[in-house]
Structure formats: C-alpha cells, structure tokens
mmCIF file of C-alpha atoms in Angstrom:
data_model
loop_
_atom_site.group_PDB
_atom_site.id
_atom_site.type_symbol
_atom_site.label_atom_id
_atom_site.label_comp_id
_atom_site.label_asym_id
_atom_site.label_seq_id
_atom_site.Cartn_x
_atom_site.Cartn_y
_atom_site.Cartn_z
ATOM 1 C CA MET A 1 -15.739 -20.426 24.558
ATOM 2 C CA THR A 2 -12.066 -20.150 25.438
ATOM 3 C CA SER A 3 -10.401 -16.798 25.906
ATOM 4 C CA LEU A 4 -6.864 -16.559 24.590
ATOM 5 C CA LYS A 5 -4.407 -13.779 25.272
ATOM 6 C CA ILE A 6 -3.017 -12.220 22.106
ATOM 7 C CA ASN A 7 0.720 -11.674 22.000
ATOM 8 C CA GLU A 8 0.842 -7.883 21.819
ATOM 9 C CA ASN A 9 4.078 -8.102 19.796
ATOM 10 C CA ALA A 10 2.400 -10.202 17.112
ATOM 11 C CA ALA A 11 1.027 -8.504 14.041
ATOM 12 C CA PRO A 12 -2.400 -9.560 12.764
ATOM 13 C CA ILE A 13 -2.396 -11.477 9.490
ATOM 14 C CA ALA A 14 -5.520 -9.553 8.487
ATOM 15 C CA LYS A 15 -7.597 -6.619 9.669
ATOM 16 C CA LEU A 16 -11.077 -5.582 8.550
ATOM 17 C CA GLN A 17 -12.199 -2.095 9.528
ATOM 18 C CA ASP A 18 -15.420 -0.154 9.121
ATOM 19 C CA LEU A 19 -14.343 3.351 8.171
ATOM 20 C CA ASP A 20 -17.538 4.934 9.506
ATOM 21 C CA SER A 21 -17.560 3.418 13.003
ATOM 22 C CA ASN A 22 -13.867 2.487 13.224
ATOM 23 C CA ASP A 23 -14.911 -0.965 14.489
ATOM 24 C CA ALA A 24 -12.352 -3.541 13.428
ATOM 25 C CA LEU A 25 -11.693 -7.269 13.427
ATOM 26 C CA GLU A 26 -8.110 -8.548 13.637
ATOM 27 C CA ILE A 27 -7.114 -12.117 12.798
ATOM 28 C CA TYR A 28 -4.000 -13.717 14.297
ATOM 29 C CA SER A 29 -2.468 -17.011 13.154
ATOM 30 C CA LYS A 30 0.884 -18.645 12.542
ATOM 31 C CA ARG A 31 -0.460 -20.016 9.247
ATOM 32 C CA ASN A 32 1.187 -18.531 6.153
ATOM 33 C CA GLY A 33 -1.856 -18.172 3.918
ATOM 34 C CA LEU A 34 -5.223 -16.454 3.979
ATOM 35 C CA VAL A 35 -8.163 -17.317 1.734
ATOM 36 C CA VAL A 36 -10.691 -14.498 1.282
ATOM 37 C CA TYR A 37 -14.178 -14.928 -0.202
ATOM 38 C CA THR A 38 -16.169 -11.737 -0.769
ATOM 39 C CA ALA A 39 -19.475 -13.152 -2.052
ATOM 40 C CA ASN A 40 -19.255 -11.126 -5.278
ATOM 41 C CA ALA A 41 -21.528 -13.617 -7.060
ATOM 42 C CA LEU A 42 -24.490 -13.001 -4.753
ATOM 43 C CA ASP A 43 -27.421 -11.207 -6.354
ATOM 44 C CA ASN A 44 -31.088 -10.503 -5.750
ATOM 45 C CA THR A 45 -32.114 -13.998 -6.890
ATOM 46 C CA LEU A 46 -31.109 -15.217 -3.395
ATOM 47 C CA SER A 47 -33.450 -14.462 -0.528
ATOM 48 C CA PHE A 48 -32.129 -14.250 3.041
ATOM 49 C CA THR A 49 -33.865 -13.608 6.363
ATOM 50 C CA ARG A 50 -32.934 -9.924 6.197
ATOM 51 C CA GLY A 51 -33.573 -9.340 2.523
ATOM 52 C CA LEU A 52 -32.265 -10.114 -0.933
ATOM 53 C CA GLY A 53 -28.677 -10.949 -1.754
ATOM 54 C CA ARG A 54 -26.309 -8.426 -3.255
ATOM 55 C CA PRO A 55 -22.641 -8.511 -4.272
ATOM 56 C CA GLN A 56 -20.126 -8.129 -1.453
ATOM 57 C CA MET A 57 -22.733 -8.412 1.327
ATOM 58 C CA GLY A 58 -20.469 -10.764 3.267
ATOM 59 C CA ILE A 59 -16.904 -11.871 3.643
ATOM 60 C CA ALA A 60 -15.234 -15.083 4.781
ATOM 61 C CA MET A 61 -11.568 -15.274 5.761
ATOM 62 C CA GLU A 62 -9.751 -18.546 6.431
ATOM 63 C CA ALA A 63 -6.156 -18.799 7.614
ATOM 64 C CA GLN A 64 -4.392 -21.876 6.277
ATOM 65 C CA THR A 65 -1.031 -23.202 5.170
ATOM 66 C CA LEU A 66 -0.341 -22.438 1.528
ATOM 67 C CA PRO A 67 -1.062 -25.394 -0.775
ATOM 68 C CA ASP A 68 1.258 -26.823 -3.441
ATOM 69 C CA THR A 69 4.140 -27.273 -1.004
ATOM 70 C CA HIS A 70 5.612 -30.114 -3.056
ATOM 71 C CA ASN A 71 6.370 -27.569 -5.816
ATOM 72 C CA HIS A 72 7.260 -24.681 -3.475
ATOM 73 C CA PRO A 73 9.326 -25.854 -0.465
ATOM 74 C CA GLY A 74 9.257 -22.340 0.995
ATOM 75 C CA PHE A 75 5.498 -22.686 1.578
ATOM 76 C CA GLY A 76 6.108 -25.012 4.541
ATOM 77 C CA ASP A 77 5.332 -28.623 5.337
ATOM 78 C CA ILE A 78 1.714 -29.791 5.245
ATOM 79 C CA THR A 79 2.468 -33.464 5.908
ATOM 80 C CA LEU A 80 0.023 -35.088 8.308
ATOM 81 C CA SER A 81 1.550 -38.247 9.746
ATOM 82 C CA ALA A 82 -0.584 -41.109 11.051
ATOM 83 C CA ASN A 83 -1.268 -41.038 14.798
ATOM 84 C CA GLU A 84 0.379 -37.632 15.249
ATOM 85 C CA PRO A 85 -2.242 -35.027 16.165
ATOM 86 C CA GLN A 86 -1.813 -31.591 14.644
ATOM 87 C CA SER A 87 -3.584 -28.447 15.776
ATOM 88 C CA TYR A 88 -3.501 -24.780 14.887
ATOM 89 C CA THR A 89 -4.902 -21.714 16.596
ATOM 90 C CA ILE A 90 -6.633 -18.815 14.898
ATOM 91 C CA THR A 91 -7.518 -15.901 17.160
ATOM 92 C CA TYR A 92 -9.950 -13.094 16.400
ATOM 93 C CA ARG A 93 -10.001 -9.760 18.183
ATOM 94 C CA TYR A 94 -12.878 -7.316 17.893
ATOM 95 C CA LEU A 95 -11.959 -3.668 18.416
ATOM 96 C CA LYS A 96 -14.786 -1.243 19.173
ATOM 97 C CA GLY A 97 -14.283 2.055 17.389
ATOM 98 C CA ASN A 98 -16.045 5.350 18.062
#
C-alpha cells in the first residue's frame, strides 16, 4: 500500500460521516464526476455472511470523468490515445471521530 500526502488546501470531492461516532471518510480526486450507488435494491432475499440484505446497507462511490463529453465540451476530454498511458489518483482519508 502506498501512502500519499493529501494537499491540505484541496477540498474533498465527497465526505461520508457517521453522525453518532463522528468517524468520516473523505475522497480526493481531480476527476470531475462522482458515481454513487447506495444499494437501495437490496432486500432480505439476499443472504450475506453477517445476515440478510436490507436497503441502504452499503455504499459505493467512484470518482470518474463525466461521460458524454462529445455533447458537453465543458465536461473535459476523455480521449485515450494509443500508446499514451493515462493514470489518475483517488485518495481516501479516514478521520476518527469521538
């Protein structure tokens, strides 16, 4: 695992916080989009190691460049040229609350 220093002047693109414990997760990225999946469709017909499924029992967050750039030039360029590597960094920071 690589440890990256977060630019303290950068604002997170997303923050999840538990209001009871004040624990939080911050996500940093230079990508201009964030996809959020909240597992609303899960129900008790799904069995997991720790019990039955239920709506909103999990969340997934994925930073990415906004799609449909050919119709919205302000979304940025998503062109991937042959033989030109492209990489992006997404950094997560866990903040312990109380």
